[in-house]
Short mmCIF file of C-alpha atoms and ligand atoms in Angstrom, two decimals:
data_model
loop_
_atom_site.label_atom_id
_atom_site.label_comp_id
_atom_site.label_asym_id
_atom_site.label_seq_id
_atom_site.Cartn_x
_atom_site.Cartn_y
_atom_site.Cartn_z
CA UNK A 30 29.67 2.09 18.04
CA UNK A 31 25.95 1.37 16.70
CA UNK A 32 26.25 4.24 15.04
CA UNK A 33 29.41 3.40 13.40
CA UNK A 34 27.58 0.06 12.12
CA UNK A 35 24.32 1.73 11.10
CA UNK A 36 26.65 3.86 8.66
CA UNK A 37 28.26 0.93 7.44
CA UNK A 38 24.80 -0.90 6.89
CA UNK A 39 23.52 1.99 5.59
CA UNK A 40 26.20 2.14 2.77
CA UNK A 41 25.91 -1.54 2.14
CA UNK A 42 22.14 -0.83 1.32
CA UNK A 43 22.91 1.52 -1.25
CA UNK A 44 24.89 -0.86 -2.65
CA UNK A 45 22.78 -3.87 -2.36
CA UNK A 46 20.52 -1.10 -3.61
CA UNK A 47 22.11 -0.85 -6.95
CA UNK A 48 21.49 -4.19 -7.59
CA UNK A 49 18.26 -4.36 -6.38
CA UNK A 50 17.58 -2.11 -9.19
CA UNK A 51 19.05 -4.35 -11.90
CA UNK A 52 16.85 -6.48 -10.55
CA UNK A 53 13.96 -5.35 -10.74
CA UNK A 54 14.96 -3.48 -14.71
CA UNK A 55 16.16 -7.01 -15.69
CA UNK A 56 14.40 -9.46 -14.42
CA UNK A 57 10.90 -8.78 -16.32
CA UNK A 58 12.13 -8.62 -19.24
CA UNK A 59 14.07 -12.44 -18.96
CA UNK A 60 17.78 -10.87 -19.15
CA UNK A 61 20.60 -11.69 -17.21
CA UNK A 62 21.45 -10.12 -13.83
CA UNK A 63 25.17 -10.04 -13.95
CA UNK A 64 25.95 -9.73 -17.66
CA UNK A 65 26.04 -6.96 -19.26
CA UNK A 66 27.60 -4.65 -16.64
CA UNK A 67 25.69 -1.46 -15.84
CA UNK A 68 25.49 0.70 -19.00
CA UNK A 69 22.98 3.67 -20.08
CA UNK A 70 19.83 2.25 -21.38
CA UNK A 71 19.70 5.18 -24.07
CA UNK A 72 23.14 5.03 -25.26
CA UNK A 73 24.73 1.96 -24.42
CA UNK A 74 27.80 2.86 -23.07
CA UNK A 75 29.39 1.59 -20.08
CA UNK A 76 29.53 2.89 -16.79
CA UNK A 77 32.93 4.25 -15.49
CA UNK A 78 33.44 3.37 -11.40
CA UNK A 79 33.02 6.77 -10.64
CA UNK A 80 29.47 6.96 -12.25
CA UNK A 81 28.48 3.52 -10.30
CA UNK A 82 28.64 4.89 -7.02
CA UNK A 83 25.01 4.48 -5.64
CA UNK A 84 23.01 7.70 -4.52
CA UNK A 85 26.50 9.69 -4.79
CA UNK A 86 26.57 9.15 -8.99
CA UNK A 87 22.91 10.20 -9.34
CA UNK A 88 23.37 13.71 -7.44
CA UNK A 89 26.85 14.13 -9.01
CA UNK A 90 25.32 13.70 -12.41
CA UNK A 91 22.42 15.64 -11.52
CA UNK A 92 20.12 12.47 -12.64
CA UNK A 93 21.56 12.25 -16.29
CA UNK A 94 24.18 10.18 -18.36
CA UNK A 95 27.09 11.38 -18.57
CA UNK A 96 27.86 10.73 -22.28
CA UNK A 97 24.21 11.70 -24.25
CA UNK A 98 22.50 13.36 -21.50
CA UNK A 99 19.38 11.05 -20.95
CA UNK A 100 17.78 10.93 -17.66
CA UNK A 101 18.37 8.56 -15.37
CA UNK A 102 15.01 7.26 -13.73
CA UNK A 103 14.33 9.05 -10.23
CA UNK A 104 13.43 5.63 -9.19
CA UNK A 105 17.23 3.80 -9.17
CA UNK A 106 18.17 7.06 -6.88
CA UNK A 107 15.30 6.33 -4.43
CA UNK A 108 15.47 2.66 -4.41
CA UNK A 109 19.65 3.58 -3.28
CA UNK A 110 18.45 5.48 -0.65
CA UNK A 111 15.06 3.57 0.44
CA UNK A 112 17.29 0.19 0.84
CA UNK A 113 20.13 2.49 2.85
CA UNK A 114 17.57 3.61 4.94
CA UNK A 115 16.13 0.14 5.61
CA UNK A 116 19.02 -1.42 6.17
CA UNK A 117 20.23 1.11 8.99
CA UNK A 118 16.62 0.58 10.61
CA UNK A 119 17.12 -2.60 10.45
CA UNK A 120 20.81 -2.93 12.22
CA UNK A 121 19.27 -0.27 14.32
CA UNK A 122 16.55 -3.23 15.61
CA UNK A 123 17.98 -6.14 15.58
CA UNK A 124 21.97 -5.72 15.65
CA UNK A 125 23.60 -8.38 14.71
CA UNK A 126 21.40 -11.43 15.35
CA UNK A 127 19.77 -14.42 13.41
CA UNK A 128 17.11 -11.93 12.47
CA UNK A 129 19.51 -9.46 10.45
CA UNK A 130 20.21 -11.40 7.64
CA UNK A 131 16.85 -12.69 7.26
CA UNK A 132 15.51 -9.51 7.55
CA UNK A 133 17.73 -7.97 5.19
CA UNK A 134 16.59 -10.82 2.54
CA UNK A 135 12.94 -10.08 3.03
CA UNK A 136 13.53 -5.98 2.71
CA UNK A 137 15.73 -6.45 -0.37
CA UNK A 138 12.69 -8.95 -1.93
CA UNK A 139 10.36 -6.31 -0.89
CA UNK A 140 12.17 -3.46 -2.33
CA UNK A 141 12.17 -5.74 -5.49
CA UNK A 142 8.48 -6.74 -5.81
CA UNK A 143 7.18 -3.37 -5.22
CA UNK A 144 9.50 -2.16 -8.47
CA UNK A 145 8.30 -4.47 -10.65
CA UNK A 146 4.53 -4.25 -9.56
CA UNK A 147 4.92 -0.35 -10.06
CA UNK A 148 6.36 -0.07 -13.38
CA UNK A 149 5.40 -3.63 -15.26
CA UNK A 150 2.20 -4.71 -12.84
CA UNK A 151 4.10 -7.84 -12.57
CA UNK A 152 5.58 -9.79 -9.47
CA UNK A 153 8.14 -12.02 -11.12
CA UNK A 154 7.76 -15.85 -9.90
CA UNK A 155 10.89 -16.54 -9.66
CA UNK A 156 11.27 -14.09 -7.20
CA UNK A 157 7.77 -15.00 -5.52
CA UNK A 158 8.78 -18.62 -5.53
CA UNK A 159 12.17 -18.28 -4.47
CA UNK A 160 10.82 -15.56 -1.53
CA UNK A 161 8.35 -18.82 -0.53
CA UNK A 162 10.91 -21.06 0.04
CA UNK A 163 13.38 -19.15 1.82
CA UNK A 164 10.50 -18.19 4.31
CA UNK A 165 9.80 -21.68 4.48
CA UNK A 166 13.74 -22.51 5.38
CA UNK A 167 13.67 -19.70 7.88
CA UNK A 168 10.52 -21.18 9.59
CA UNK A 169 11.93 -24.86 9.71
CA UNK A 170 15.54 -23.41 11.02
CA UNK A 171 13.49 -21.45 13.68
CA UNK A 172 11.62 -24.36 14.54
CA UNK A 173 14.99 -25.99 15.70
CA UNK A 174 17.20 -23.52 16.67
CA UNK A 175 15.12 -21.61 18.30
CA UNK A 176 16.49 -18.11 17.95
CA UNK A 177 13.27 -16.20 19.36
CA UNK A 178 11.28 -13.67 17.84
CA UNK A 179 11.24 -15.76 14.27
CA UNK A 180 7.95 -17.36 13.35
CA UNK A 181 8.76 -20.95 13.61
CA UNK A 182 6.83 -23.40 11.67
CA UNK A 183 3.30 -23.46 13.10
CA UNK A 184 3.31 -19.66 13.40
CA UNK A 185 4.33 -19.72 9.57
CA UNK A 186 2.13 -21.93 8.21
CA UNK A 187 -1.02 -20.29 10.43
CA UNK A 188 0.41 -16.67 8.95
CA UNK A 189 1.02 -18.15 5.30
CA UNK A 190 -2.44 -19.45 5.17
CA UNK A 191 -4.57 -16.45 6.80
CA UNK A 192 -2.55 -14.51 4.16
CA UNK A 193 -3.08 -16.84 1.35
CA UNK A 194 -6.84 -17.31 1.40
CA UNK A 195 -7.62 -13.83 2.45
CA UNK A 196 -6.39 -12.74 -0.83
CA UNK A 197 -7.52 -15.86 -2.58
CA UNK A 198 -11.11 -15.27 -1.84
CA UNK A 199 -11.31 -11.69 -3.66
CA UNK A 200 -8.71 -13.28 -6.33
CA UNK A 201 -11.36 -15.47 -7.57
CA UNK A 202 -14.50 -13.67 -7.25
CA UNK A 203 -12.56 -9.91 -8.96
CA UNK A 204 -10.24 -9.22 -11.33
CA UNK A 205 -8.99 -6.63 -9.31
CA UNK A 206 -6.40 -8.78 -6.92
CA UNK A 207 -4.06 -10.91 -8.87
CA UNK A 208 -2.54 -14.37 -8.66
CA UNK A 209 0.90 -12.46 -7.78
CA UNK A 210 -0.78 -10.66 -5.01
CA UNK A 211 -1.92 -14.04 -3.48
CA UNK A 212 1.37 -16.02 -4.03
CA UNK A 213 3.32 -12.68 -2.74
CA UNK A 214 0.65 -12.70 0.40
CA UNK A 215 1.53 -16.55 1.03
CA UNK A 216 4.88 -15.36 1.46
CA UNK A 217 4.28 -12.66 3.47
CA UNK A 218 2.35 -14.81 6.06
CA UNK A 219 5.20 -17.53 6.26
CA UNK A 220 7.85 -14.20 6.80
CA UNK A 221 5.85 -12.64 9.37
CA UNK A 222 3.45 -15.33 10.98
CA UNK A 223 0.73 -15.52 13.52
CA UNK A 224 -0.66 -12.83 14.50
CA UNK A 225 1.41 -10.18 12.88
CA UNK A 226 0.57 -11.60 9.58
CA UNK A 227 -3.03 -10.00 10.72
CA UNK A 228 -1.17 -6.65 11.02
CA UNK A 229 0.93 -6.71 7.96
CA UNK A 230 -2.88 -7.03 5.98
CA UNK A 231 -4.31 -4.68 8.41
CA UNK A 232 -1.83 -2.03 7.19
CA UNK A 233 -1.53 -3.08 3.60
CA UNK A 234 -5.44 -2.39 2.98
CA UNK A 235 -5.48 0.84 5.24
CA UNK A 236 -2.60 1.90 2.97
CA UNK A 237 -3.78 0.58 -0.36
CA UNK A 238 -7.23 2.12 0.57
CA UNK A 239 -6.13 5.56 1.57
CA UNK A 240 -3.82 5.81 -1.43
CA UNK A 241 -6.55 4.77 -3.92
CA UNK A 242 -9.26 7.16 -2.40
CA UNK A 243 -6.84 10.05 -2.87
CA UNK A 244 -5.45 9.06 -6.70
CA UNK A 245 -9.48 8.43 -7.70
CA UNK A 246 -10.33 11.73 -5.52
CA UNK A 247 -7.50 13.62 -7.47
CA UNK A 248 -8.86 11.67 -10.98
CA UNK A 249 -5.14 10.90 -11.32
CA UNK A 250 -6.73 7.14 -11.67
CA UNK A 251 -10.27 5.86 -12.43
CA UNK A 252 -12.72 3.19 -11.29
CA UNK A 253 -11.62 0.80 -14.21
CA UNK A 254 -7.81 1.44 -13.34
CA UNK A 255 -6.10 -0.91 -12.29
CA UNK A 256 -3.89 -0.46 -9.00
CA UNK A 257 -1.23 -2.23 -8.04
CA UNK A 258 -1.76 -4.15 -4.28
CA UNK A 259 1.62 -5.66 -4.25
CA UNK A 260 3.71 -2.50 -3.23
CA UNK A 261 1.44 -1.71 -0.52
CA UNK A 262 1.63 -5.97 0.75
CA UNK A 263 5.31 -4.81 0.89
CA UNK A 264 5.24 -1.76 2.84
CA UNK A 265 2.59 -3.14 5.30
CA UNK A 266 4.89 -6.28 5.76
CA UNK A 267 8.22 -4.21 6.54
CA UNK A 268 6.12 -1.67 9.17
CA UNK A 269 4.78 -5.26 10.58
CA UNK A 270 8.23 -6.71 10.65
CA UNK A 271 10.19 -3.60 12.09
CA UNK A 272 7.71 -2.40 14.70
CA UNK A 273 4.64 -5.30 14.83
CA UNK A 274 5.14 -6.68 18.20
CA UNK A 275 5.64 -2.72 19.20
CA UNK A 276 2.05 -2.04 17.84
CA UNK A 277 0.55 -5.35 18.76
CA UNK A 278 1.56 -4.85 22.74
CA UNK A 279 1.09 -1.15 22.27
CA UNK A 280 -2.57 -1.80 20.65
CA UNK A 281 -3.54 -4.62 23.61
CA UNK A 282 -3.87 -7.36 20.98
CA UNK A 283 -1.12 -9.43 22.36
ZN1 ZN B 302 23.74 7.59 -22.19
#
């Protein structure tokens, strides 16, 4: 039966997927989300049902448009199939609880963020801002109802402002953190809390570190390049959410 509902989560992150991706094309450049319907950037024409299946389309059409050819980025494909994947692991852990919904909502900002960070070196506010107040709703409905397992409000706000200044400090005194990186951290700590907000930066700067050692190593980037901290906030945050309390009692921290 779980697996039955993994599958069906799984699909429904492909789809959610999708959007994500529309998202994250649309957003930085201040057009609309829901108008015009999915079309080929290079050609403009409209995308046929059949072409708008997510992950499925991409392989079918071998990663090009069906009308003039162009290629279709690899990233909408992995984006389908990184959000399908997330979603199952996250039915997988939670089932169907408070925490799936919420969880679902900070994956799919995640996914999001680390798009736009990537390819424009931007993390939209309006998705930073809106990510900072549904955090902060989660925390206050925790902090009544109780569900267990959800940072309630003192856990938030102790998370959200470890985060906060811990990014706010270098933010000030380099150029190399930016003001996105320490709004996205506030909302990391209110999502996660006390102590696995200490986990989620643990991991982000193990990560960030290791990948920009190997990129300046490799010379694919150098010392005055900037690199982007925001997709590695993400990815520490999800392995924090997902498995923290695993690697916390596993580690002897709590
Ligand atoms: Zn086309």
């Amino acid at each position: 039966m779980s697996y039955f509902w993994m599958l069906v989560f799984s699909a429904a992150g492909a789809c959610l997927g999708s959007f994500l991706n529309v998202v994250a094309d649309r957003l930085p450049q201040g057009k609309s989300i829901v108008s015009p319907p999915s079309h080929c950037e290079s050609c403009h024409r409209r995308l046929s049902a059949s072409d708008n299946i997510p992950i499925i389309s991409y392989l079918r059409l071998r990663g090009r448009c069906r009308y003039c050819g162009a290629a279709i980025p690899q990233r909408i494909f992995w984006v389908e199939i990184g959000t399908a994947v997330l979603f199952a692991l996250l039915f997988w852990k939670y089932g169907f609880s408070y925490h799936l919904p919420v969880m679902m909502t900070y994956g799919s900002i995640l996914i999001v963020l680390t798009v736009t960070d990537l390819e424009h070196g931007i993390l939209p506010n309006r998705i930073v801002y809106s990510a900072i107040a549904i955090a902060f709703a989660v925390a206050l409905i925790a902090h009544f109802l109780r569900p267990g397992g959800l940072p309630d409000l003192k856990s938030a706000a102790i998370g959200g402002a470890i985060a906060f200044f811990f990014l706010f400090i270098p933010a000030i005194i380099s150029r190399g953190m930016g003001w996105g990186d320490v709004k996205l951290a506030a909302f990391i700590g209110l999502a996660t809390g006390f102590p696995l907000v200490l986990l989620a930066l643990f991991l982000s700067i193990i990560s960030g570190g290791l990948v920009a050692a190997v990129l300046l190593l490799l010379k694919i980037k150098g010392r005055k390049d900037a690199i982007p901290f925001g997709p590695f906030l993400s990815l520490g945050t999800l392995v924090a959410l997902l498995w923290g309390n695993d690697i916390l009692a596993w580690s002897g921290f709590a």
